[in-house]
Coordinates of C-alpha atoms (C1' of nucleotides) in Angstrom, one line a residue:
Chain A
M1 CA -49.9 101.0 90.3
T2 CA -48.4 99.5 93.4
G3 CA -45.4 97.3 92.8
E4 CA -44.7 98.7 89.3
N5 CA -41.6 100.8 88.8
I6 CA -42.7 104.3 88.2
A7 CA -39.9 105.2 85.8
V8 CA -40.5 102.1 83.7
F9 CA -44.2 102.8 83.7
E10 CA -43.6 106.4 82.5
L11 CA -41.3 105.1 79.8
N12 CA -43.8 102.6 78.4
Q13 CA -46.5 105.2 78.7
A14 CA -44.4 107.6 76.5
L15 CA -44.0 104.8 73.9
N16 CA -47.7 104.2 73.7
D17 CA -48.5 107.9 73.6
S18 CA -46.0 108.2 70.7
V19 CA -47.8 105.5 68.8
K20 CA -51.2 107.0 69.5
A21 CA -49.9 110.3 68.1
L22 CA -49.8 108.6 64.7
G23 CA -53.6 108.5 64.9
I24 CA -53.7 104.8 65.7
E25 CA -55.6 103.0 68.4
S26 CA -53.3 101.7 71.1
I27 CA -51.5 98.5 70.1
D28 CA -50.0 97.9 73.6
A29 CA -46.5 98.7 72.3
E30 CA -43.8 97.3 74.5
F31 CA -40.1 97.7 75.0
E32 CA -37.9 94.7 75.0
R33 CA -34.3 94.1 76.0
P34 CA -32.1 93.9 72.9
K35 CA -29.7 91.0 72.9
H36 CA -26.8 93.0 71.7
E37 CA -25.1 95.8 73.4
G38 CA -25.0 98.1 70.4
H39 CA -28.8 98.0 70.1
G40 CA -29.3 100.2 73.1
D41 CA -31.0 99.6 76.4
R42 CA -34.5 99.1 75.2
A43 CA -35.9 98.4 71.8
A44 CA -39.4 98.5 70.3
N45 CA -40.7 96.7 67.3
A46 CA -44.0 98.8 67.2
A47 CA -43.2 100.3 63.8
M48 CA -42.9 96.9 62.1
R49 CA -46.1 95.8 63.7
L50 CA -47.8 98.9 62.3
A51 CA -46.4 98.8 58.8
K52 CA -49.2 96.8 57.4
T53 CA -52.1 98.8 58.8
L54 CA -50.4 102.1 58.0
K55 CA -49.3 100.9 54.6
S56 CA -46.0 102.6 55.1
N57 CA -42.3 102.0 55.4
P58 CA -41.6 100.7 58.9
R59 CA -38.4 102.8 59.1
D60 CA -40.4 106.0 58.4
I61 CA -42.9 105.0 61.0
A62 CA -40.1 104.3 63.5
Q63 CA -38.6 107.7 62.9
K64 CA -42.0 109.4 63.7
I65 CA -42.5 107.4 66.8
S66 CA -38.9 108.0 67.9
D67 CA -39.2 111.8 67.4
K68 CA -42.3 111.9 69.4
L69 CA -40.8 109.7 72.1
L70 CA -37.9 112.1 72.5
S71 CA -40.1 115.1 72.8
I72 CA -42.3 113.4 75.5
K73 CA -39.5 112.0 77.7
P74 CA -36.3 113.9 76.9
D75 CA -34.9 113.5 80.4
F76 CA -35.1 109.7 80.3
I77 CA -33.7 109.2 76.8
E78 CA -30.1 109.9 75.8
K79 CA -30.7 109.1 72.2
T80 CA -32.7 106.9 69.8
E81 CA -31.6 105.0 66.7
I82 CA -33.6 103.5 63.9
A83 CA -32.0 100.2 63.1
G84 CA -32.5 97.1 60.9
P85 CA -35.9 96.6 59.5
G86 CA -37.4 99.3 61.7
F87 CA -36.4 98.8 65.4
I88 CA -36.4 101.8 67.6
N89 CA -33.4 101.5 69.8
V90 CA -33.4 103.6 72.9
F91 CA -30.4 104.6 74.9
L92 CA -31.6 105.5 78.4
S93 CA -30.2 108.3 80.5
G94 CA -28.7 108.3 84.0
K95 CA -31.8 110.2 85.2
F96 CA -33.9 107.2 84.2
Y97 CA -31.8 104.8 86.2
A98 CA -31.7 107.2 89.1
D99 CA -35.5 107.3 89.1
V100 CA -35.6 103.5 89.0
I101 CA -33.6 103.3 92.1
T102 CA -35.3 105.9 94.1
D103 CA -38.7 104.3 93.3
I104 CA -37.5 100.9 94.6
L105 CA -36.2 102.5 97.8
R106 CA -39.6 104.3 98.3
Q107 CA -41.6 101.0 97.8
G108 CA -39.3 98.8 99.8
K109 CA -40.6 95.3 100.2
D110 CA -43.8 96.1 98.3
Y111 CA -41.7 96.6 95.1
G112 CA -42.7 94.1 92.5
G113 CA -46.0 93.2 94.2
V114 CA -48.2 94.0 91.3
N115 CA -51.9 93.6 92.0
L116 CA -53.0 91.0 89.5
G117 CA -55.3 89.1 91.8
R118 CA -57.4 91.9 93.1
K119 CA -58.2 90.0 96.3
R120 CA -59.9 87.2 94.3
K121 CA -60.0 83.8 96.1
I122 CA -57.7 81.2 94.8
Q123 CA -56.8 77.8 96.2
V124 CA -53.5 76.0 95.8
E125 CA -53.7 72.3 96.7
F126 CA -50.4 70.6 96.9
V127 CA -48.4 67.7 98.4
S128 CA -51.5 65.8 99.3
A129 CA -49.3 62.7 99.7
N130 CA -51.3 59.7 101.0
P131 CA -50.4 58.9 104.6
T132 CA -48.9 55.6 103.6
G133 CA -45.3 56.5 103.9
P134 CA -42.9 59.3 104.5
L135 CA -42.5 62.1 102.0
H136 CA -40.0 61.3 99.3
I137 CA -38.0 63.6 97.1
G138 CA -40.8 63.9 94.5
H139 CA -43.2 65.2 97.1
G140 CA -40.5 67.6 98.1
R141 CA -40.4 69.1 94.7
G142 CA -44.2 69.4 94.7
A143 CA -44.1 71.1 98.1
A144 CA -41.5 73.6 97.0
V145 CA -43.4 74.4 93.8
G146 CA -46.8 74.6 95.5
D147 CA -45.5 76.8 98.4
S148 CA -43.6 79.1 96.1
V149 CA -46.6 79.5 93.7
A150 CA -48.7 80.3 96.7
R151 CA -46.2 82.9 97.9
I152 CA -46.1 84.5 94.4
L153 CA -49.9 84.6 94.1
E154 CA -50.2 86.2 97.5
F155 CA -47.5 88.8 96.6
T156 CA -49.5 89.6 93.4
G157 CA -52.7 90.3 95.2
W158 CA -54.6 87.0 95.3
D159 CA -56.4 85.8 98.4
V160 CA -54.6 82.4 98.6
Q161 CA -55.6 79.3 100.6
R162 CA -53.1 76.5 100.8
E163 CA -54.6 73.1 101.2
Y164 CA -53.5 69.5 101.7
Y165 CA -55.9 66.7 100.8
V166 CA -55.6 63.8 103.1
N167 CA -56.5 60.6 101.6
D168 CA -57.5 58.9 104.8
S169 CA -60.0 56.4 103.7
G170 CA -60.3 53.9 100.9
L171 CA -58.5 50.8 99.8
Q172 CA -54.9 51.9 100.2
I173 CA -55.5 52.8 103.9
T174 CA -57.0 49.4 104.4
N175 CA -53.9 48.0 102.8
L176 CA -51.7 50.1 105.0
G177 CA -53.5 48.9 108.1
K178 CA -53.2 45.3 107.0
S179 CA -49.5 45.8 106.3
T180 CA -48.8 47.1 109.8
Q181 CA -51.0 44.3 111.2
A182 CA -48.9 41.8 109.3
R183 CA -45.7 43.3 110.7
Y184 CA -47.2 43.3 114.2
F185 CA -48.0 39.6 114.0
E186 CA -44.6 38.9 112.4
L187 CA -42.8 40.6 115.3
L188 CA -44.8 38.6 117.8
G189 CA -43.8 35.4 116.1
K190 CA -47.0 34.7 114.3
K191 CA -46.8 33.8 110.7
A192 CA -48.3 36.6 108.6
E193 CA -48.1 37.7 105.0
L194 CA -48.3 41.2 103.6
P195 CA -51.4 41.8 101.6
E196 CA -51.1 41.7 97.9
N197 CA -50.4 45.4 97.4
G198 CA -49.0 45.8 100.9
Y199 CA -46.4 48.4 101.9
K200 CA -42.9 47.0 102.3
G201 CA -41.2 49.9 103.8
A202 CA -39.2 49.3 107.0
Y203 CA -41.0 52.2 108.7
L204 CA -44.0 49.9 109.3
Y205 CA -41.8 47.7 111.5
D206 CA -41.1 50.7 113.6
I207 CA -44.8 51.5 113.9
A208 CA -45.7 47.9 114.7
R209 CA -43.1 47.9 117.4
E210 CA -44.7 51.1 118.9
I211 CA -48.0 49.3 118.9
I212 CA -46.5 46.4 120.8
N213 CA -45.0 48.8 123.3
L214 CA -48.4 50.5 123.8
E215 CA -50.8 47.6 123.5
G216 CA -48.7 44.5 124.0
D217 CA -49.9 41.4 122.3
K218 CA -53.6 42.0 122.9
F219 CA -54.4 41.9 119.2
L220 CA -52.7 38.6 118.7
N221 CA -55.7 36.3 119.4
V222 CA -58.5 38.5 118.2
N223 CA -60.0 38.3 114.8
P224 CA -57.8 40.6 112.6
D225 CA -60.9 42.1 111.0
E226 CA -61.9 43.5 114.4
S227 CA -58.5 45.1 115.1
L228 CA -58.0 46.4 111.6
D229 CA -59.6 49.8 112.2
Y230 CA -57.2 50.4 115.1
F231 CA -54.2 49.5 112.9
K232 CA -55.4 51.7 110.0
K233 CA -56.0 54.7 112.2
Y234 CA -52.8 54.3 114.3
T235 CA -50.6 53.9 111.2
A236 CA -52.1 56.7 109.2
D237 CA -52.1 59.1 112.1
K238 CA -48.5 58.3 112.9
I239 CA -47.3 58.7 109.3
M240 CA -49.3 61.9 108.9
A241 CA -47.7 63.3 112.0
G242 CA -44.3 62.6 110.4
I243 CA -45.3 64.2 107.2
R244 CA -46.4 67.4 109.0
E245 CA -43.1 67.5 110.8
D246 CA -41.2 67.2 107.5
L247 CA -43.3 70.0 106.0
E248 CA -42.7 72.3 108.9
L249 CA -39.0 71.7 108.7
F250 CA -39.2 72.5 105.0
R251 CA -41.0 75.8 105.9
V252 CA -44.2 74.8 104.1
K253 CA -47.4 75.7 105.9
F254 CA -51.0 74.8 105.1
D255 CA -54.2 76.7 105.9
K256 CA -56.2 73.5 105.9
F257 CA -55.8 69.7 105.9
F258 CA -58.9 68.4 104.1
P259 CA -59.7 64.8 105.0
E260 CA -61.2 62.6 102.3
G261 CA -63.4 61.1 105.0
Y262 CA -65.2 64.4 105.4
L263 CA -66.7 63.9 101.9
H264 CA -68.1 60.5 102.8
E265 CA -69.3 61.4 106.3
N266 CA -71.3 64.2 104.8
N267 CA -72.6 62.2 101.9
L268 CA -71.0 64.7 99.5
V269 CA -69.9 62.0 97.1
N270 CA -73.4 60.7 96.7
S271 CA -74.9 64.1 96.2
A272 CA -72.3 65.0 93.7
M273 CA -73.1 61.8 91.8
N274 CA -76.8 62.5 91.9
E275 CA -76.2 65.9 90.5
L276 CA -74.2 64.4 87.6
K277 CA -77.0 62.0 86.9
A278 CA -79.6 64.7 87.1
K279 CA -77.7 66.8 84.6
G280 CA -77.2 63.8 82.3
Y281 CA -73.4 63.5 82.7
A282 CA -73.6 60.1 84.4
Y283 CA -75.5 56.9 83.7
E284 CA -75.8 53.4 85.1
N285 CA -74.7 50.4 83.2
D286 CA -73.5 46.9 84.3
G287 CA -74.4 47.8 87.8
A288 CA -71.8 50.7 87.8
L289 CA -72.2 54.4 87.5
W290 CA -70.3 56.0 84.5
F291 CA -69.3 59.5 83.6
R292 CA -69.8 60.4 79.9
T293 CA -66.1 61.4 79.3
E294 CA -66.3 60.1 75.8
E295 CA -68.9 62.7 74.9
T296 CA -67.6 65.6 77.1
I297 CA -63.9 65.4 76.3
G298 CA -63.5 62.9 73.5
D299 CA -62.1 60.3 75.8
D300 CA -61.5 56.8 74.5
K301 CA -64.3 55.5 76.8
D302 CA -66.5 56.5 79.6
R303 CA -65.1 56.2 83.1
V304 CA -66.4 54.5 86.2
L305 CA -67.6 56.6 89.1
I306 CA -69.2 54.0 91.3
R307 CA -68.1 50.4 91.0
A308 CA -70.5 47.6 90.7
N309 CA -69.7 46.7 94.3
G310 CA -71.0 50.1 95.4
I311 CA -67.6 51.5 96.3
P312 CA -66.9 54.9 94.7
T313 CA -63.7 55.3 92.7
Y314 CA -61.1 57.9 93.4
Y315 CA -62.5 59.8 90.5
A316 CA -65.9 60.1 92.2
S317 CA -64.4 61.4 95.5
D318 CA -62.3 63.8 93.5
I319 CA -65.3 65.2 91.8
A320 CA -67.0 65.7 95.1
Y321 CA -63.9 67.3 96.5
H322 CA -63.6 69.7 93.6
R323 CA -67.3 70.5 93.7
N324 CA -66.7 71.5 97.3
K325 CA -63.8 73.7 96.3
F326 CA -65.6 75.4 93.4
I327 CA -69.3 75.5 94.4
T328 CA -69.4 75.2 98.2
R329 CA -66.3 77.3 99.0
N330 CA -66.5 79.4 95.9
F331 CA -62.9 79.7 94.8
E332 CA -62.4 81.8 91.7
R333 CA -59.5 79.6 90.6
V334 CA -58.3 76.2 91.8
I335 CA -54.7 75.0 91.3
D336 CA -53.8 71.4 91.9
V337 CA -50.2 70.2 92.1
W338 CA -49.9 66.6 90.9
G339 CA -47.2 64.1 90.1
A340 CA -46.6 63.9 86.4
D341 CA -47.8 60.3 86.3
H342 CA -51.4 61.7 86.7
H343 CA -51.4 63.7 83.5
G344 CA -53.9 61.4 81.9
Y345 CA -56.3 62.4 84.6
I346 CA -56.3 66.2 83.9
A347 CA -58.8 66.0 81.1
R348 CA -61.2 63.9 83.2
M349 CA -61.1 66.4 86.0
K350 CA -61.6 69.3 83.7
A351 CA -64.7 67.5 82.3
A352 CA -66.0 67.2 85.9
V353 CA -65.4 70.9 86.5
K354 CA -67.3 71.7 83.4
A355 CA -70.1 69.4 84.5
M356 CA -70.5 71.3 87.8
G357 CA -71.1 74.4 85.7
R358 CA -67.7 76.0 86.0
N359 CA -65.2 77.1 83.3
P360 CA -62.5 74.3 83.0
D361 CA -59.9 77.1 82.6
D362 CA -60.5 78.1 86.2
F363 CA -58.9 74.8 87.1
T364 CA -55.2 74.4 86.6
V365 CA -53.0 71.4 87.2
L366 CA -49.3 71.8 87.7
L367 CA -47.5 68.6 86.9
I368 CA -44.4 67.8 88.9
Q369 CA -41.9 65.7 86.9
L370 CA -39.4 63.2 88.2
V371 CA -36.4 64.3 90.3
N372 CA -33.1 62.5 89.6
L373 CA -30.8 62.6 92.5
L374 CA -27.2 62.7 91.5
R375 CA -24.2 61.7 93.7
D376 CA -20.7 61.6 92.2
G377 CA -22.3 62.3 88.9
Q378 CA -24.4 59.1 89.1
I379 CA -28.1 58.8 89.4
V380 CA -29.1 57.4 92.8
T381 CA -31.5 54.7 91.9
M382 CA -34.8 54.6 93.5
S383 CA -37.5 52.0 93.4
T384 CA -40.9 52.6 94.9
R385 CA -41.8 48.9 94.3
S386 CA -39.2 47.6 96.7
G387 CA -40.0 50.4 99.2
E388 CA -36.6 51.9 98.8
F389 CA -36.6 55.5 98.2
I390 CA -34.8 58.6 99.3
T391 CA -37.0 60.6 101.7
L392 CA -37.3 64.3 101.7
R393 CA -36.0 64.3 105.2
E394 CA -32.8 62.6 104.2
V395 CA -32.1 65.2 101.6
L396 CA -32.9 68.1 104.0
D397 CA -30.6 66.6 106.6
E398 CA -27.9 66.3 104.0
V399 CA -28.0 69.6 102.0
G400 CA -30.3 71.8 104.0
V401 CA -33.7 73.5 103.4
D402 CA -32.4 76.5 101.4
A403 CA -30.4 74.5 98.9
S404 CA -33.2 72.0 98.5
R405 CA -35.9 74.6 97.8
F406 CA -33.7 76.5 95.4
F407 CA -32.7 73.4 93.4
F408 CA -36.3 72.2 93.2
L409 CA -37.3 75.6 91.8
M410 CA -34.6 76.0 89.2
R411 CA -36.4 74.2 86.4
R412 CA -39.9 74.4 85.1
S413 CA -41.9 71.8 87.2
D414 CA -43.1 69.8 84.3
S415 CA -39.6 68.8 83.1
Q416 CA -37.3 66.4 84.7
L417 CA -34.8 67.8 87.2
D418 CA -31.3 66.6 88.0
F419 CA -30.6 67.3 91.6
D420 CA -26.9 67.2 92.2
L421 CA -26.4 66.5 95.9
D422 CA -22.7 67.3 95.8
L423 CA -23.2 70.6 94.1
A424 CA -26.0 71.5 96.5
K425 CA -23.6 71.2 99.4
K426 CA -20.7 73.2 97.9
E427 CA -19.9 76.6 99.3
G428 CA -18.8 78.3 96.2
S429 CA -19.9 80.1 93.1
E430 CA -20.7 76.8 91.4
N431 CA -23.5 76.4 93.8
P432 CA -26.4 78.7 92.6
V433 CA -28.0 79.1 96.0
Y434 CA -24.8 80.1 97.7
Y435 CA -24.0 82.5 94.9
V436 CA -27.3 84.3 95.4
Q437 CA -27.2 84.2 99.2
Y438 CA -23.6 85.4 99.1
A439 CA -24.6 88.5 97.1
H440 CA -27.2 89.3 99.8
A441 CA -24.8 88.7 102.7
R442 CA -22.1 90.7 100.9
I443 CA -24.4 93.7 100.5
S444 CA -25.4 93.4 104.2
G445 CA -21.8 93.4 105.2
I446 CA -21.1 96.5 103.1
L447 CA -24.0 98.3 104.7
R448 CA -22.9 97.2 108.2
E449 CA -19.4 98.5 107.5
Y450 CA -20.9 101.8 106.2
A451 CA -22.9 102.2 109.4
N452 CA -19.8 101.3 111.5
R453 CA -17.9 104.1 109.9
G454 CA -20.7 106.5 110.8
G455 CA -22.4 106.5 107.5
T456 CA -26.1 107.4 107.5
F457 CA -28.6 106.9 104.7
D458 CA -29.5 110.3 103.3
T459 CA -33.2 110.5 102.6
E460 CA -32.4 113.4 100.3
I461 CA -31.5 110.7 97.8
L462 CA -35.2 109.8 97.6
N463 CA -35.8 113.2 96.1
G464 CA -33.9 112.6 93.0
G465 CA -30.5 113.1 94.6
I466 CA -28.7 110.1 93.0
P467 CA -26.2 111.6 90.6
S468 CA -26.8 110.5 87.0
A469 CA -23.1 110.3 86.4
I470 CA -23.0 107.0 88.4
F471 CA -24.7 105.4 85.5
D472 CA -22.0 106.2 83.0
N473 CA -20.6 102.9 84.3
K474 CA -21.9 99.9 82.4
D475 CA -22.2 97.7 85.5
A476 CA -24.1 100.3 87.4
R477 CA -26.5 100.7 84.4
E478 CA -26.9 96.9 84.1
L479 CA -27.7 96.6 87.8
A480 CA -30.3 99.3 87.8
D481 CA -31.7 97.9 84.6
S482 CA -32.1 94.4 86.1
L483 CA -33.8 95.9 89.2
S484 CA -36.2 97.8 87.0
R485 CA -37.3 94.6 85.4
Y486 CA -38.2 92.8 88.7
P487 CA -41.9 93.6 88.5
D488 CA -42.0 92.0 85.1
A489 CA -40.4 88.9 86.4
V490 CA -42.9 88.7 89.2
K491 CA -45.8 89.2 86.9
E492 CA -44.5 86.5 84.6
A493 CA -44.0 84.1 87.5
S494 CA -47.5 84.8 88.7
R495 CA -49.3 84.5 85.4
D496 CA -47.4 81.3 84.4
L497 CA -47.4 79.9 88.0
A498 CA -43.7 79.5 87.4
P499 CA -41.2 80.0 90.2
Q500 CA -38.3 79.1 88.0
V501 CA -38.7 82.5 86.4
L502 CA -37.6 84.0 89.7
T503 CA -34.7 81.6 90.4
G504 CA -33.4 82.5 87.0
Y505 CA -34.0 86.2 87.6
V506 CA -32.3 86.3 91.0
L507 CA -29.3 84.3 89.7
N508 CA -28.8 86.8 87.0
L509 CA -29.2 89.8 89.3
A510 CA -26.7 88.4 91.8
G511 CA -24.2 88.0 89.0
I512 CA -24.7 91.6 87.9
F513 CA -24.3 92.8 91.4
H514 CA -21.0 91.0 91.8
S515 CA -19.7 92.6 88.6
F516 CA -20.8 96.0 89.8
Y517 CA -19.1 95.4 93.1
N518 CA -15.8 94.6 91.3
T519 CA -15.8 97.8 89.3
N520 CA -17.4 100.3 91.6
R521 CA -16.0 101.4 94.9
I522 CA -18.8 101.9 97.4
I523 CA -17.9 103.0 100.9
N524 CA -14.3 103.8 99.9
E525 CA -15.5 106.2 97.2
P526 CA -14.1 109.6 98.1
D527 CA -16.9 111.7 96.4
E528 CA -19.6 111.9 99.0
S529 CA -22.5 112.3 96.6
I530 CA -21.3 109.4 94.4
K531 CA -20.8 107.3 97.5
A532 CA -24.3 108.0 98.7
G533 CA -25.7 107.2 95.2
R534 CA -23.9 103.8 95.2
I535 CA -25.1 103.0 98.6
S536 CA -28.7 103.6 97.4
I537 CA -28.2 101.3 94.4
V538 CA -26.8 98.6 96.7
K539 CA -29.7 99.0 99.1
A540 CA -32.1 98.6 96.2
A541 CA -30.4 95.5 95.1
K542 CA -30.6 94.1 98.6
T543 CA -34.3 94.8 98.7
V544 CA -35.0 93.0 95.5
I545 CA -32.8 90.0 96.2
A546 CA -34.5 89.6 99.6
S547 CA -37.9 89.9 98.1
C548 CA -37.2 87.4 95.4
L549 CA -35.7 84.8 97.8
Q550 CA -38.7 85.3 100.1
L551 CA -41.0 84.3 97.2
L552 CA -38.9 81.2 96.8
G553 CA -39.0 80.4 100.5
V554 CA -35.2 80.7 100.7
N555 CA -33.5 82.6 103.5
A556 CA -31.7 85.9 102.7
P557 CA -28.8 85.8 105.2
E558 CA -27.3 89.0 106.7
R559 CA -24.0 87.2 107.1
M560 CA -22.7 83.8 106.2
Chain B
rG1 C1' -52.5 51.3 68.6
rC2 C1' -54.1 56.3 70.4
rG3 C1' -52.7 60.7 73.1
rC4 C1' -49.2 64.1 75.8
rC5 C1' -44.2 65.9 76.7
rU6 C1' -39.0 66.4 75.4
rG7 C1' -34.7 66.7 71.7
rU8 C1' -30.4 73.9 71.5
rA9 C1' -22.3 74.3 73.3
rG10 C1' -18.7 68.4 76.6
rC11 C1' -22.8 68.7 80.9
rU12 C1' -27.4 71.1 83.0
rC13 C1' -30.7 74.4 80.8
rA14 C1' -32.8 79.7 79.0
rG15 C1' -34.9 81.7 74.6
rC16 C1' -41.0 79.8 72.0
rG17 C1' -42.3 85.0 65.4
rG18 C1' -37.8 89.6 65.1
rA19 C1' -31.6 92.3 64.3
rU20 C1' -24.7 88.4 64.8
rA21 C1' -28.8 81.8 69.1
rG22 C1' -27.6 82.9 75.3
rA23 C1' -26.3 81.5 80.6
rG24 C1' -24.2 78.5 84.4
rC25 C1' -21.0 74.4 85.2
rG26 C1' -16.7 72.0 83.2
rU27 C1' -11.8 73.2 80.3
rC28 C1' -7.8 76.8 79.5
rG29 C1' -5.6 81.8 80.8
rG30 C1' -5.7 86.2 83.9
rC31 C1' -7.3 89.5 88.7
rC32 C1' -6.4 90.6 96.0
rU33 C1' -1.2 97.6 98.8
rC34 C1' -8.5 99.1 98.7
rC35 C1' -15.5 98.1 101.0
rG36 C1' -16.9 90.1 102.4
rG37 C1' -11.9 86.2 96.7
rA38 C1' -18.2 81.9 99.2
rG39 C1' -16.0 87.1 94.2
rC40 C1' -14.5 89.2 89.2
rC41 C1' -12.5 89.3 83.9
rG42 C1' -11.2 86.8 79.3
rA43 C1' -10.8 82.6 75.7
rA44 C1' -12.2 78.1 73.2
rG45 C1' -16.7 75.6 72.2
rG46 C1' -23.3 75.2 67.9
rU47 C1' -25.7 72.3 60.5
rC48 C1' -30.9 74.9 67.6
rA49 C1' -32.3 65.9 66.3
rG50 C1' -33.3 65.4 60.6
rG51 C1' -36.5 66.8 56.4
rA52 C1' -40.4 69.7 54.0
rG53 C1' -43.6 73.9 54.3
rU54 C1' -46.0 78.9 56.1
rU55 C1' -43.5 84.6 55.7
rC56 C1' -40.4 90.2 54.6
rG57 C1' -38.2 87.1 58.8
rA58 C1' -38.4 80.4 62.0
rA59 C1' -34.7 77.5 67.4
rU60 C1' -39.8 79.6 67.9
rC61 C1' -45.8 78.2 63.9
rU62 C1' -47.6 73.6 60.5
rC63 C1' -46.7 68.6 58.6
rC64 C1' -43.6 64.1 58.2
rU65 C1' -39.4 61.1 60.1
rC66 C1' -36.0 59.5 63.9
rA67 C1' -34.7 59.2 69.3
rG68 C1' -36.1 59.4 74.6
rG69 C1' -39.9 59.9 78.5
rC70 C1' -45.0 59.4 80.2
rG71 C1' -50.2 58.3 80.1
rC72 C1' -54.4 55.4 78.3
rG73 C1' -58.1 50.2 85.0
rC74 C1' -64.8 49.0 88.1
rC75 C1' -55.8 51.5 90.7
rA76 C1' -54.8 55.8 93.5

RNA sequence: GCGCCUGUAGCUCAGCGGAUAGAGCGUCGGCCUCCGGAGCCGAAGGUCAGGAGUUCGAAUCUCCUCAGGCGCGCCA
């Protein structure tokens, strides 16, 4: 029960008990929020859903359920109405809302932390950018999403491990080493060309310069093949260190950095391939090793695991890596956060998961779509080919961590995102992140002022002392209602791995708070019991906003 | 060619089987003798891309068409 709102739970329970009273098995009847004001505070369509099995008029059924509901929970329900084709519209009482608030204050920061995970092991692997260049804006979005998803899963009772897969071996690192090497030679006046798929970014000049400072020209006259390992390692380590710095600045922490090299050093790729062969999922042809993707997932063709030259493909290492996650480390679920350009790869990885004897549904890929940076309403063009891109660091320096994270999390991750740099910097209600943070700071200011004036928080309120009359006000009711639905928002975000549910929720909540503030005097309220009641509502709102922002990795400032 | 995703108000997007399709921004008009105006209130604005079906009911499910994006390497 932890995390749920007791009042909401009791109300739902009453609905289900009312349905059962008709002599029907439970149908998991639920209340929803009606769109229109006249339709009450909650509505249930249970009667319509039961009409067929009961072979009866939905409005008659609705009447029976409604009567029962009223008799079970008279103190929570002001009145009910049967409307339209058979909706049961419920108008909730002040007592209900008062109970909602007291329960939030009792639970404090645990409120909303519904235990869906039951301590099961889950891994979130994200960012995993190759150490070939600084993190760009797309990685930033992946970092924000992965980190927030991990926070949400932790809050909802999963045993979460955050991991970064470091692609520190393979062709591209060789390319990277050769690129730095070429810049090194170039700076020392020796003619050198970038390799065919070399990295053109200016940062490699910086690294080459560092190497010159450290080692001088000692590599100038030795065979480049002999010094290549040095250039590879120095460059990758240097870039990885920069990536770690950026992540720290972005408030993203990992439990483990898993190097690809570990798989090769421990022969795990070979053993994974042998297992596939033994189970009949892989076969040799034309000197290469192939996975039967055509047969297992209806792919166009089978895919190569080990090239004819003996070098394993990325697919092969990835299979070994995921085998390590699922089998060796025994994660119940594995979540990978990938760039959207990899979506063709999902089915193949699921096939591999199946081949290792695990349910492909235990493996989820979150795709991160493109971010369009906007300045002056224009898209800031980026080109990875030319090596010109906006780095995450540049954006953080310009608009800050809070605004960046909030903006990255405003849309579902698999749809494109317009990131308006000018908007992210504005200090006004047009800027969503300031709007929400301002609500939190405003409440903090009110509570500070309350304390300055000698106000104390009366714990009697926790024993049902919030006067119901407070909720005669529409804004007060709206506010309590929104707060009562926080656990549902958290559950949805956790089940769907969808932080944008929470950005949407907290934006809406902040708006409702601001309206409430404009129509309800708080510390200037002359009636002491009403004042105390309003203080408790405001405290509950602060608790929920702070909780929600924490799940997004955004600060909840006391003043701003 | 095959496959996946998207098309909802001027703009950015919610809603994904239920009652008169919502929000923010932008536009226009209001609100500070009082707790944080980084705020609030109101108005205008829509053949839910188009068409056909499924049903008591479709923006939501199915099929077709159109438009945009992406993916289909012994790349990663």
